[in-house]
CSV table of C-alpha atoms and ligand atoms in Angstrom, one decimal:
chain,number,residue,atom,x,y,z
A,149,UNK,CA,-33.6,-26.3,-49.2
A,150,UNK,CA,-35.7,-24.8,-51.4
A,151,UNK,CA,-34.8,-21.1,-52.5
A,152,UNK,CA,-37.8,-19.1,-51.2
A,153,UNK,CA,-36.7,-17.9,-47.5
A,154,UNK,CA,-33.3,-20.2,-47.9
A,155,UNK,CA,-31.3,-17.1,-46.3
A,156,UNK,CA,-33.7,-16.6,-43.2
A,157,UNK,CA,-34.0,-20.5,-42.1
A,158,UNK,CA,-31.8,-21.6,-39.7
A,159,UNK,CA,-32.4,-25.2,-40.1
A,160,UNK,CA,-35.2,-27.6,-41.4
A,161,UNK,CA,-36.7,-29.2,-38.2
A,162,UNK,CA,-39.5,-31.9,-39.7
A,163,UNK,CA,-38.8,-31.6,-43.6
A,164,UNK,CA,-41.3,-32.4,-46.3
A,165,UNK,CA,-40.9,-36.1,-46.6
A,166,UNK,CA,-41.0,-36.6,-42.9
A,167,UNK,CA,-43.9,-35.1,-43.2
A,168,UNK,CA,-45.6,-37.0,-46.4
A,169,UNK,CA,-44.6,-40.2,-44.7
A,170,UNK,CA,-46.0,-39.5,-40.7
A,171,UNK,CA,-48.9,-38.3,-42.3
A,172,UNK,CA,-49.7,-41.1,-44.0
A,173,UNK,CA,-49.5,-43.1,-41.1
A,174,UNK,CA,-51.8,-40.5,-39.2
A,175,UNK,CA,-54.4,-40.7,-42.2
A,176,UNK,CA,-54.6,-44.7,-41.7
A,177,UNK,CA,-54.9,-44.1,-38.1
A,178,UNK,CA,-58.1,-41.9,-38.4
A,179,UNK,CA,-59.5,-44.1,-41.3
A,180,UNK,CA,-59.2,-46.8,-39.1
A,181,UNK,CA,-61.2,-45.2,-36.3
A,182,UNK,CA,-63.7,-43.1,-38.5
A,183,UNK,CA,-64.5,-46.6,-40.5
A,184,UNK,CA,-68.1,-46.5,-41.6
A,185,UNK,CA,-68.6,-43.0,-40.7
A,186,UNK,CA,-68.3,-39.4,-42.7
A,187,UNK,CA,-67.0,-37.0,-40.7
A,188,UNK,CA,-67.0,-33.1,-41.1
A,189,UNK,CA,-63.3,-31.9,-41.0
A,190,UNK,CA,-62.9,-28.6,-40.0
A,191,UNK,CA,-59.5,-26.8,-41.0
A,192,UNK,CA,-58.8,-24.0,-38.4
A,193,UNK,CA,-57.5,-21.1,-40.4
A,194,UNK,CA,-54.9,-20.2,-41.2
A,195,UNK,CA,-52.0,-21.9,-39.5
A,196,UNK,CA,-53.9,-25.3,-40.8
A,197,UNK,CA,-54.6,-24.9,-44.5
A,198,UNK,CA,-51.1,-26.4,-45.3
A,199,UNK,CA,-51.3,-30.1,-43.3
A,200,UNK,CA,-55.6,-30.1,-43.8
A,201,UNK,CA,-55.5,-29.9,-47.8
A,202,UNK,CA,-52.4,-33.1,-47.3
A,203,UNK,CA,-54.5,-34.8,-44.7
A,204,UNK,CA,-57.8,-35.2,-46.2
A,205,UNK,CA,-56.1,-36.5,-49.4
A,206,UNK,CA,-54.3,-38.9,-47.5
A,207,UNK,CA,-57.0,-40.1,-45.8
A,208,UNK,CA,-59.7,-42.6,-47.9
A,209,UNK,CA,-62.7,-42.1,-45.3
A,210,UNK,CA,-65.2,-39.6,-47.1
A,211,UNK,CA,-65.0,-36.0,-45.4
A,212,UNK,CA,-67.1,-33.0,-45.2
A,213,UNK,CA,-65.4,-29.9,-45.9
A,214,UNK,CA,-65.6,-26.9,-43.0
A,215,UNK,CA,-63.4,-23.8,-42.3
A,216,UNK,CA,-62.8,-21.4,-39.2
A,217,UNK,CA,-61.1,-18.8,-38.0
A,218,UNK,CA,-60.8,-18.6,-34.3
A,219,UNK,CA,-58.5,-16.9,-31.6
A,220,UNK,CA,-58.5,-17.0,-27.9
A,221,UNK,CA,-58.2,-14.3,-25.2
A,222,UNK,CA,-58.7,-13.6,-21.4
A,223,UNK,CA,-56.8,-16.7,-20.2
A,224,UNK,CA,-53.3,-16.1,-18.2
A,225,UNK,CA,-54.3,-18.0,-15.1
A,226,UNK,CA,-58.0,-18.8,-15.5
A,227,UNK,CA,-59.3,-22.1,-17.2
A,228,UNK,CA,-62.0,-20.6,-18.7
A,229,UNK,CA,-61.1,-18.1,-21.4
A,230,UNK,CA,-63.4,-16.4,-23.9
A,231,UNK,CA,-62.7,-17.6,-27.8
A,232,UNK,CA,-63.1,-15.0,-30.5
A,233,UNK,CA,-65.0,-16.8,-34.3
A,234,UNK,CA,-64.1,-14.5,-37.0
A,235,UNK,CA,-65.4,-17.2,-39.6
A,236,UNK,CA,-67.7,-20.1,-38.7
A,237,UNK,CA,-68.5,-23.2,-40.5
A,238,UNK,CA,-71.7,-23.1,-42.5
A,239,UNK,CA,-73.2,-26.4,-41.6
A,240,UNK,CA,-74.7,-27.7,-38.6
A,241,UNK,CA,-72.3,-30.4,-36.9
A,242,UNK,CA,-75.6,-31.6,-34.2
A,243,UNK,CA,-75.5,-35.3,-34.7
A,244,UNK,CA,-72.4,-35.3,-36.6
A,245,UNK,CA,-68.5,-36.6,-35.8
A,246,UNK,CA,-66.4,-33.9,-36.2
A,247,UNK,CA,-62.9,-33.7,-36.7
A,248,UNK,CA,-61.6,-30.6,-35.8
A,249,UNK,CA,-57.5,-30.3,-37.6
A,250,UNK,CA,-55.4,-27.9,-36.2
A,251,UNK,CA,-51.4,-27.2,-36.7
A,252,UNK,CA,-50.1,-26.4,-33.7
A,253,UNK,CA,-51.2,-26.6,-29.8
A,254,UNK,CA,-49.4,-24.5,-27.5
A,255,UNK,CA,-50.8,-23.2,-24.6
A,256,UNK,CA,-53.7,-25.1,-25.1
A,257,UNK,CA,-56.2,-22.1,-24.8
A,258,UNK,CA,-57.6,-22.1,-28.2
A,259,UNK,CA,-58.5,-26.0,-28.7
A,260,UNK,CA,-59.9,-25.8,-25.3
A,261,UNK,CA,-62.2,-22.9,-26.0
A,262,UNK,CA,-62.8,-24.2,-29.5
A,263,UNK,CA,-63.5,-27.7,-28.3
A,264,UNK,CA,-66.4,-26.7,-25.6
A,265,UNK,CA,-67.8,-24.1,-28.1
A,266,UNK,CA,-68.5,-26.6,-30.6
A,267,UNK,CA,-69.8,-29.6,-28.1
A,268,UNK,CA,-72.5,-27.1,-27.2
A,269,UNK,CA,-73.9,-27.8,-30.9
A,270,UNK,CA,-74.4,-31.5,-30.3
A,271,UNK,CA,-72.0,-33.1,-32.5
A,272,UNK,CA,-72.2,-36.6,-31.7
A,273,UNK,CA,-68.1,-37.1,-31.3
A,274,UNK,CA,-65.4,-34.6,-31.4
A,275,UNK,CA,-61.5,-35.5,-31.9
A,276,UNK,CA,-59.0,-33.3,-32.3
A,277,UNK,CA,-56.0,-34.1,-35.0
A,278,UNK,CA,-53.0,-31.6,-34.8
A,279,UNK,CA,-49.7,-31.6,-36.8
A,280,UNK,CA,-47.5,-30.3,-34.3
A,281,UNK,CA,-47.7,-30.5,-30.4
A,282,UNK,CA,-45.7,-28.7,-27.9
A,283,UNK,CA,-46.7,-30.3,-24.5
A,284,UNK,CA,-44.0,-28.4,-22.7
A,285,UNK,CA,-46.4,-25.4,-23.1
A,286,UNK,CA,-49.7,-26.6,-22.2
A,287,UNK,CA,-51.8,-24.6,-19.9
A,288,UNK,CA,-55.0,-25.2,-21.0
A,289,UNK,CA,-56.4,-29.2,-19.9
A,290,UNK,CA,-56.4,-30.4,-23.4
A,291,UNK,CA,-54.8,-32.9,-25.4
A,292,UNK,CA,-54.8,-34.1,-29.5
A,293,UNK,CA,-56.3,-37.1,-29.9
A,294,UNK,CA,-53.5,-37.7,-33.5
A,295,UNK,CA,-50.6,-36.1,-33.2
A,296,UNK,CA,-48.3,-36.0,-36.1
A,297,UNK,CA,-45.2,-34.7,-34.3
A,298,UNK,CA,-44.4,-33.8,-30.4
A,299,UNK,CA,-41.8,-31.0,-30.7
A,300,UNK,CA,-39.8,-29.3,-28.2
A,301,UNK,CA,-40.6,-25.5,-27.0
A,302,UNK,CA,-39.4,-24.0,-30.3
A,303,UNK,CA,-40.7,-21.3,-32.4
A,304,UNK,CA,-41.1,-23.0,-36.0
A,305,UNK,CA,-42.5,-22.0,-39.4
A,306,UNK,CA,-43.4,-23.5,-42.7
A,307,UNK,CA,-45.9,-25.9,-43.7
A,308,UNK,CA,-49.1,-23.2,-43.2
A,309,UNK,CA,-47.1,-22.2,-39.8
A,310,UNK,CA,-46.1,-17.9,-40.2
A,311,UNK,CA,-43.9,-15.3,-38.0
A,312,UNK,CA,-45.6,-11.9,-38.8
A,313,UNK,CA,-47.8,-13.8,-42.0
A,314,UNK,CA,-44.5,-14.9,-43.9
A,315,UNK,CA,-43.2,-18.4,-44.2
A,316,UNK,CA,-46.6,-20.4,-44.6
A,317,UNK,CA,-45.8,-21.4,-48.2
A,318,UNK,CA,-42.4,-23.3,-47.0
A,319,UNK,CA,-42.8,-27.1,-47.6
A,320,UNK,CA,-41.2,-28.7,-44.4
A,321,UNK,CA,-41.2,-26.9,-40.9
A,322,UNK,CA,-38.1,-25.0,-39.8
A,323,UNK,CA,-36.5,-22.7,-37.7
A,324,UNK,CA,-35.9,-19.5,-38.3
A,325,UNK,CA,-32.3,-17.6,-38.0
A,326,UNK,CA,-32.5,-15.1,-35.0
A,327,UNK,CA,-31.2,-12.4,-37.3
A,328,UNK,CA,-34.9,-12.4,-38.6
A,329,UNK,CA,-36.5,-11.6,-35.4
A,330,UNK,CA,-34.0,-8.7,-35.1
A,331,UNK,CA,-35.3,-6.9,-37.9
B,609,LIG,C1,-52.2,-20.9,-33.6
B,609,LIG,C2,-52.6,-22.0,-34.1
B,609,LIG,C3,-53.7,-22.2,-33.2
B,609,LIG,C4,-53.2,-21.9,-32.0
B,609,LIG,C5,-52.8,-22.6,-30.9
B,609,LIG,O1,-53.3,-19.9,-34.7
B,609,LIG,O2,-53.2,-22.3,-35.1
B,609,LIG,O3,-54.8,-21.9,-33.4
B,609,LIG,O4,-51.9,-20.5,-32.5
B,609,LIG,O5,-52.1,-21.6,-29.7
B,609,LIG,P1,-52.5,-21.8,-28.5
B,609,LIG,O6,-52.5,-23.6,-28.1
B,609,LIG,O7,-51.6,-21.2,-27.2
B,609,LIG,O8,-54.1,-21.3,-28.0
B,609,LIG,P2,-52.9,-18.1,-34.7
B,609,LIG,O9,-53.7,-17.3,-33.6
B,609,LIG,O10,-51.2,-18.0,-35.0
B,609,LIG,O11,-53.5,-18.0,-36.2
B,609,LIG,P3,-53.1,-18.4,-37.3
B,609,LIG,O12,-53.3,-20.2,-37.7
B,609,LIG,O13,-53.7,-17.6,-38.3
B,609,LIG,O14,-51.5,-18.3,-37.9
């Protein structure tokens, strides 16, 4: 356990060491899939920033680096929701292979809307890689193509993921103590 926030962490779910091992495996799969190609890897801010930085360095494939900040709204029981884009990529993706790099897929609403939106820009392909997948919470009809860890329906923080903008700089994925939420 690292010092920062240590009194607020209930337990480590996925250690920094486990993450590093799994990232190498997933990076190798991505290298195999993209052999001979140079995809555009899009980091979905903010939660993906730590995963993204480690993943693209673990990959041998040359990638273009792009960043987006998006959120979904207006869903509920509808499968067609709206996507709010507060930061868009700077380059055209027409004819390019796009790799969306996400920290977590929960309801799937964000990824469903994002993938549809990017598809209108005529890329050659769109694939999704996620650090965490929570299939038990899925509402939208979307699945990641590459997953590092499938997890149960628990609220997780660390390694980019936040609670009220805290805990993103923890090196592991963990669970907070209940007392943190009660403050
Ligand atoms: C999180 C996460 C995904 C989305 C997943 O982002 O990074 O983008 O929620 O949820 P969904 O599958 O239910 O749509 P968040 O809006 O918390 O922003 P952040 O990455 O800046 O923390």
